[in-house]
mmCIF file of C-alpha atoms in Angstrom:
data_model
loop_
_atom_site.group_PDB
_atom_site.id
_atom_site.type_symbol
_atom_site.label_atom_id
_atom_site.label_comp_id
_atom_site.label_asym_id
_atom_site.label_seq_id
_atom_site.Cartn_x
_atom_site.Cartn_y
_atom_site.Cartn_z
ATOM 1 C CA GLU A 4 83.449 83.532 217.131
ATOM 2 C CA ALA A 5 86.474 85.167 216.140
ATOM 3 C CA GLN A 6 86.646 88.459 217.806
ATOM 4 C CA VAL A 7 88.809 91.216 219.308
ATOM 5 C CA THR A 8 87.094 92.649 222.604
ATOM 6 C CA GLN A 9 87.458 95.876 223.940
ATOM 7 C CA ASN A 10 86.160 97.500 227.247
ATOM 8 C CA PRO A 11 84.916 99.614 228.118
ATOM 9 C CA ARG A 12 82.934 101.031 225.175
ATOM 10 C CA TYR A 13 82.216 104.331 226.527
ATOM 11 C CA LEU A 14 84.351 106.312 229.144
ATOM 12 C CA ILE A 15 84.215 109.895 230.441
ATOM 13 C CA THR A 16 86.895 110.582 232.549
ATOM 14 C CA VAL A 17 88.959 113.924 234.385
ATOM 15 C CA THR A 18 91.998 115.144 233.484
ATOM 16 C CA GLY A 19 94.980 113.264 234.996
ATOM 17 C CA LYS A 20 92.912 110.352 236.542
ATOM 18 C CA LYS A 21 94.770 106.734 235.306
ATOM 19 C CA LEU A 22 92.812 104.941 233.087
ATOM 20 C CA THR A 23 92.942 101.405 231.461
ATOM 21 C CA VAL A 24 91.285 100.162 228.371
ATOM 22 C CA THR A 25 91.391 96.303 227.864
ATOM 23 C CA CYS A 26 91.481 94.485 224.539
ATOM 24 C CA SER A 27 91.873 90.956 224.289
ATOM 25 C CA GLN A 28 91.308 88.700 221.239
ATOM 26 C CA ASN A 29 90.383 84.603 220.591
ATOM 27 C CA MET A 30 92.097 84.023 217.738
ATOM 28 C CA ASN A 31 95.672 83.236 219.253
ATOM 29 C CA HIS A 32 97.168 86.181 216.899
ATOM 30 C CA GLU A 33 100.566 87.381 217.311
ATOM 31 C CA TYR A 34 100.387 90.819 216.064
ATOM 32 C CA MET A 35 98.311 93.333 217.833
ATOM 33 C CA SER A 36 97.963 97.570 217.755
ATOM 34 C CA TRP A 37 95.934 100.226 219.100
ATOM 35 C CA TYR A 38 94.726 103.300 216.691
ATOM 36 C CA ARG A 39 93.016 106.224 217.756
ATOM 37 C CA GLN A 40 90.097 107.573 215.221
ATOM 38 C CA ASP A 41 90.015 111.234 215.069
ATOM 39 C CA PRO A 42 87.851 113.194 212.315
ATOM 40 C CA GLY A 43 89.506 114.236 209.430
ATOM 41 C CA LEU A 44 92.713 112.502 210.444
ATOM 42 C CA GLY A 45 91.925 108.719 209.881
ATOM 43 C CA LEU A 46 93.140 106.255 211.449
ATOM 44 C CA ARG A 47 96.513 106.705 213.434
ATOM 45 C CA GLN A 48 98.972 104.270 215.104
ATOM 46 C CA ILE A 49 99.541 104.375 218.716
ATOM 47 C CA TYR A 50 101.531 101.166 219.699
ATOM 48 C CA TYR A 51 102.299 97.657 218.312
ATOM 49 C CA SER A 52 103.195 94.450 219.900
ATOM 50 C CA MET A 53 104.763 91.554 217.477
ATOM 51 C CA ASN A 54 104.356 89.343 219.960
ATOM 52 C CA VAL A 55 104.377 88.822 224.086
ATOM 53 C CA GLU A 56 107.340 91.123 225.683
ATOM 54 C CA VAL A 57 107.312 93.010 222.267
ATOM 55 C CA THR A 58 106.120 96.390 222.170
ATOM 56 C CA ASP A 59 107.163 99.091 219.814
ATOM 57 C CA LYS A 60 106.114 102.885 219.382
ATOM 58 C CA GLY A 61 103.363 103.630 216.501
ATOM 59 C CA ASP A 62 102.780 107.173 215.163
ATOM 60 C CA VAL A 63 101.160 109.234 217.948
ATOM 61 C CA PRO A 64 102.758 107.366 221.174
ATOM 62 C CA GLU A 65 102.985 110.339 223.515
ATOM 63 C CA GLY A 66 100.792 110.074 227.000
ATOM 64 C CA TYR A 67 100.009 106.078 226.355
ATOM 65 C CA LYS A 68 101.772 103.016 227.088
ATOM 66 C CA VAL A 69 100.887 99.408 226.326
ATOM 67 C CA SER A 70 102.030 96.101 227.869
ATOM 68 C CA ARG A 71 101.829 92.985 226.606
ATOM 69 C CA LYS A 72 102.217 89.923 228.776
ATOM 70 C CA GLU A 73 99.758 87.389 227.457
ATOM 71 C CA LYS A 74 99.273 86.468 223.921
ATOM 72 C CA ARG A 75 95.721 87.141 223.881
ATOM 73 C CA ASN A 76 95.774 90.755 225.801
ATOM 74 C CA PHE A 77 96.855 93.977 225.135
ATOM 75 C CA PRO A 78 95.548 97.023 227.097
ATOM 76 C CA LEU A 79 96.186 100.598 226.603
ATOM 77 C CA ILE A 80 97.258 102.508 229.440
ATOM 78 C CA LEU A 81 96.673 106.330 230.069
ATOM 79 C CA GLU A 82 98.810 107.374 232.875
ATOM 80 C CA SER A 83 97.617 111.123 233.321
ATOM 81 C CA PRO A 84 94.545 111.599 230.452
ATOM 82 C CA SER A 85 94.758 115.231 229.049
ATOM 83 C CA PRO A 86 91.589 116.480 227.232
ATOM 84 C CA ASN A 87 93.669 115.749 223.999
ATOM 85 C CA GLN A 88 93.294 112.083 224.203
ATOM 86 C CA THR A 89 89.424 112.596 223.520
ATOM 87 C CA SER A 90 89.168 110.126 221.071
ATOM 88 C CA LEU A 91 88.097 106.882 219.576
ATOM 89 C CA TYR A 92 90.233 103.963 220.031
ATOM 90 C CA PHE A 93 90.456 100.547 218.477
ATOM 91 C CA CYS A 94 92.402 97.602 218.966
ATOM 92 C CA ALA A 95 93.433 95.301 216.303
ATOM 93 C CA SER A 96 94.875 92.013 215.956
ATOM 94 C CA SER A 97 96.249 89.692 213.057
ATOM 95 C CA TYR A 98 98.290 86.381 212.479
ATOM 96 C CA GLY A 99 101.226 88.079 211.955
ATOM 97 C CA ARG A 100 102.327 91.651 211.208
ATOM 98 C CA ARG A 101 102.401 90.689 207.386
ATOM 99 C CA ASN A 102 99.068 88.647 207.539
ATOM 100 C CA THR A 103 96.700 90.287 205.116
ATOM 101 C CA GLU A 104 93.686 90.757 207.399
ATOM 102 C CA ALA A 105 93.064 92.505 210.175
ATOM 103 C CA PHE A 106 90.271 92.284 213.137
ATOM 104 C CA PHE A 107 89.507 95.418 214.870
ATOM 105 C CA GLY A 108 87.195 95.841 217.886
ATOM 106 C CA GLN A 109 84.249 97.676 218.448
ATOM 107 C CA GLY A 110 86.055 100.653 219.578
ATOM 108 C CA THR A 111 86.151 102.837 222.560
ATOM 109 C CA ARG A 112 84.647 106.037 222.728
ATOM 110 C CA LEU A 113 87.165 107.730 225.404
ATOM 111 C CA THR A 114 86.326 111.463 226.667
ATOM 112 C CA VAL A 115 89.005 113.529 228.920
ATOM 113 C CA VAL A 116 86.989 116.527 230.815
ATOM 114 C CA GLN B 6 106.899 108.615 202.318
ATOM 115 C CA GLN B 7 104.949 106.742 205.114
ATOM 116 C CA GLN B 8 101.169 108.691 204.059
ATOM 117 C CA VAL B 9 98.488 107.586 202.012
ATOM 118 C CA LYS B 10 96.325 110.421 200.417
ATOM 119 C CA GLN B 11 92.890 109.522 200.213
ATOM 120 C CA SER B 12 90.280 111.413 198.456
ATOM 121 C CA PRO B 13 87.161 112.467 198.604
ATOM 122 C CA GLN B 14 86.684 113.181 202.138
ATOM 123 C CA SER B 15 83.232 112.878 201.468
ATOM 124 C CA LEU B 16 80.829 111.490 198.610
ATOM 125 C CA ILE B 17 76.979 111.404 197.525
ATOM 126 C CA VAL B 18 75.900 108.465 195.220
ATOM 127 C CA GLN B 19 72.461 107.917 193.936
ATOM 128 C CA LYS B 20 71.413 104.217 194.197
ATOM 129 C CA GLY B 21 72.189 102.477 191.421
ATOM 130 C CA GLY B 22 75.310 104.754 190.644
ATOM 131 C CA ILE B 23 79.333 104.235 190.722
ATOM 132 C CA SER B 24 81.205 105.342 194.100
ATOM 133 C CA ILE B 25 84.451 106.277 193.023
ATOM 134 C CA ILE B 26 87.399 106.540 195.915
ATOM 135 C CA ASN B 27 91.063 107.343 194.868
ATOM 136 C CA CYS B 28 94.295 106.470 197.076
ATOM 137 C CA ALA B 29 97.980 107.643 196.246
ATOM 138 C CA TYR B 30 100.987 106.810 198.045
ATOM 139 C CA GLU B 31 104.878 107.686 197.442
ATOM 140 C CA ASN B 32 106.497 104.960 199.427
ATOM 141 C CA THR B 33 107.270 102.466 196.865
ATOM 142 C CA ALA B 34 108.364 99.798 199.173
ATOM 143 C CA PHE B 35 104.402 99.603 200.199
ATOM 144 C CA ASP B 36 103.175 95.943 199.012
ATOM 145 C CA TYR B 37 99.981 95.335 199.949
ATOM 146 C CA PHE B 38 97.072 97.619 199.452
ATOM 147 C CA PRO B 39 93.466 96.839 201.694
ATOM 148 C CA TRP B 40 90.403 98.709 201.868
ATOM 149 C CA TYR B 41 88.580 98.920 204.621
ATOM 150 C CA GLN B 42 84.866 99.210 205.571
ATOM 151 C CA GLN B 43 83.521 101.064 208.393
ATOM 152 C CA PHE B 44 80.187 101.632 209.751
ATOM 153 C CA PRO B 45 78.753 103.494 212.604
ATOM 154 C CA GLY B 46 79.330 102.536 215.830
ATOM 155 C CA LYS B 47 81.625 99.434 214.401
ATOM 156 C CA GLY B 48 85.404 99.225 213.835
ATOM 157 C CA PRO B 49 86.693 98.781 210.944
ATOM 158 C CA ALA B 50 86.485 95.236 208.692
ATOM 159 C CA LEU B 51 88.451 94.444 205.869
ATOM 160 C CA LEU B 52 86.481 94.760 202.638
ATOM 161 C CA ILE B 53 88.873 94.187 199.655
ATOM 162 C CA ALA B 54 92.612 94.121 199.248
ATOM 163 C CA ILE B 55 95.097 93.961 195.980
ATOM 164 C CA ARG B 56 99.309 93.128 196.229
ATOM 165 C CA PRO B 57 100.992 95.368 193.102
ATOM 166 C CA ASP B 58 101.988 92.207 191.086
ATOM 167 C CA VAL B 59 98.039 92.513 189.968
ATOM 168 C CA SER B 60 96.223 95.985 188.074
ATOM 169 C CA GLU B 61 92.886 94.765 189.085
ATOM 170 C CA LYS B 62 90.820 92.988 191.490
ATOM 171 C CA LYS B 63 87.494 92.613 191.759
ATOM 172 C CA GLU B 64 84.851 91.110 194.341
ATOM 173 C CA GLY B 65 81.179 91.268 193.373
ATOM 174 C CA ARG B 66 80.568 95.003 193.262
ATOM 175 C CA PHE B 67 83.758 95.984 194.621
ATOM 176 C CA THR B 68 86.928 96.377 192.613
ATOM 177 C CA ILE B 69 90.536 97.808 193.159
ATOM 178 C CA SER B 70 91.986 99.614 190.389
ATOM 179 C CA PHE B 71 96.220 99.352 190.993
ATOM 180 C CA ASN B 72 98.408 101.653 188.850
ATOM 181 C CA LYS B 73 102.009 100.965 190.261
ATOM 182 C CA SER B 74 103.356 103.663 187.934
ATOM 183 C CA ALA B 75 101.435 106.409 189.328
ATOM 184 C CA LYS B 76 101.345 105.187 192.472
ATOM 185 C CA GLN B 77 97.738 105.022 192.905
ATOM 186 C CA PHE B 78 95.125 102.978 193.481
ATOM 187 C CA SER B 79 91.050 103.292 194.023
ATOM 188 C CA LEU B 80 88.373 101.534 194.607
ATOM 189 C CA HIS B 81 85.084 101.381 193.074
ATOM 190 C CA ILE B 82 81.655 100.570 194.067
ATOM 191 C CA MET B 83 79.188 99.493 191.091
ATOM 192 C CA ASP B 84 75.612 99.942 191.401
ATOM 193 C CA SER B 85 75.954 101.787 195.007
ATOM 194 C CA GLN B 86 73.382 100.612 197.494
ATOM 195 C CA PRO B 87 72.148 102.325 200.777
ATOM 196 C CA GLY B 88 73.315 99.716 202.530
ATOM 197 C CA ASP B 89 77.293 100.523 201.196
ATOM 198 C CA SER B 90 76.798 103.980 203.186
ATOM 199 C CA ALA B 91 79.687 103.764 205.489
ATOM 200 C CA THR B 92 83.363 104.938 205.928
ATOM 201 C CA TYR B 93 85.998 103.476 203.656
ATOM 202 C CA PHE B 94 89.461 103.791 204.504
ATOM 203 C CA CYS B 95 92.477 102.646 202.238
ATOM 204 C CA ALA B 96 95.742 101.798 203.476
ATOM 205 C CA ALA B 97 99.099 100.537 202.514
ATOM 206 C CA ARG B 98 101.506 98.155 204.227
ATOM 207 C CA GLY B 99 105.503 98.016 203.507
ATOM 208 C CA TYR B 100 108.113 95.650 204.092
ATOM 209 C CA GLY B 101 110.132 95.249 207.358
ATOM 210 C CA GLY B 102 110.971 97.933 210.015
ATOM 211 C CA SER B 103 107.786 100.384 210.900
ATOM 212 C CA GLN B 104 106.820 99.746 207.107
ATOM 213 C CA GLY B 105 105.725 96.750 208.371
ATOM 214 C CA ASN B 106 102.602 98.423 209.692
ATOM 215 C CA LEU B 107 99.304 99.227 207.957
ATOM 216 C CA ILE B 108 99.141 103.090 207.265
ATOM 217 C CA PHE B 109 95.703 104.251 206.235
ATOM 218 C CA GLY B 110 94.315 107.178 204.646
ATOM 219 C CA LYS B 111 91.743 109.944 206.163
ATOM 220 C CA GLY B 112 88.638 107.939 205.390
ATOM 221 C CA THR B 113 85.830 108.727 202.802
ATOM 222 C CA LYS B 114 82.280 108.973 203.878
ATOM 223 C CA LEU B 115 80.023 107.384 201.620
ATOM 224 C CA SER B 116 76.534 108.327 201.756
ATOM 225 C CA VAL B 117 74.224 106.377 198.842
ATOM 226 C CA LYS B 118 70.964 107.927 198.368
ATOM 227 C CA PRO B 119 67.616 105.962 197.864
#
């Protein structure tokens, strides 16, 4: 089954404790991205990657890092999480940046206390 | 320039009624306009999409109307059903540079009452 898999689905952590949210896709997609979803703000892009070792900032990159060492994986790293990073996070992938359909993961609900 | 403005924020419709969600954009470089549907606890999923060379696209009960001159597009859900209750996001994608990324509206929470 074609899918984008995120882990964990739920995470509660404390301020300053480094964490990684993993994202993996099995569709051989080149383009992957991370979004955060907040009430009233919709989906905002954090980072995106057009291929292995090619990443770039989205609209809200502050406080986040990403890496793309393999085509299928695109982890999101929070080096020192803060409460304002409490949000619902989605990973998405598509065959190309201009491909018609982006496939989203199930989401990771992160709470930073 | 990069924004996509979506309205209303929430919408309540009776079963069998028509749901209408509107979006507006400024950037004339946008050339692809999808709508995504999101159920609680799930990620968004592509519902229907349109390119600016057509004024309307219909798939079943879902129709996108596109007005290029007004820089507006809308989603119409005919014969709305309780199973359509979800959050709907419009989006736009441009051409080249950072405009190649999807820009999402803020979403509309649709509730269809039985």
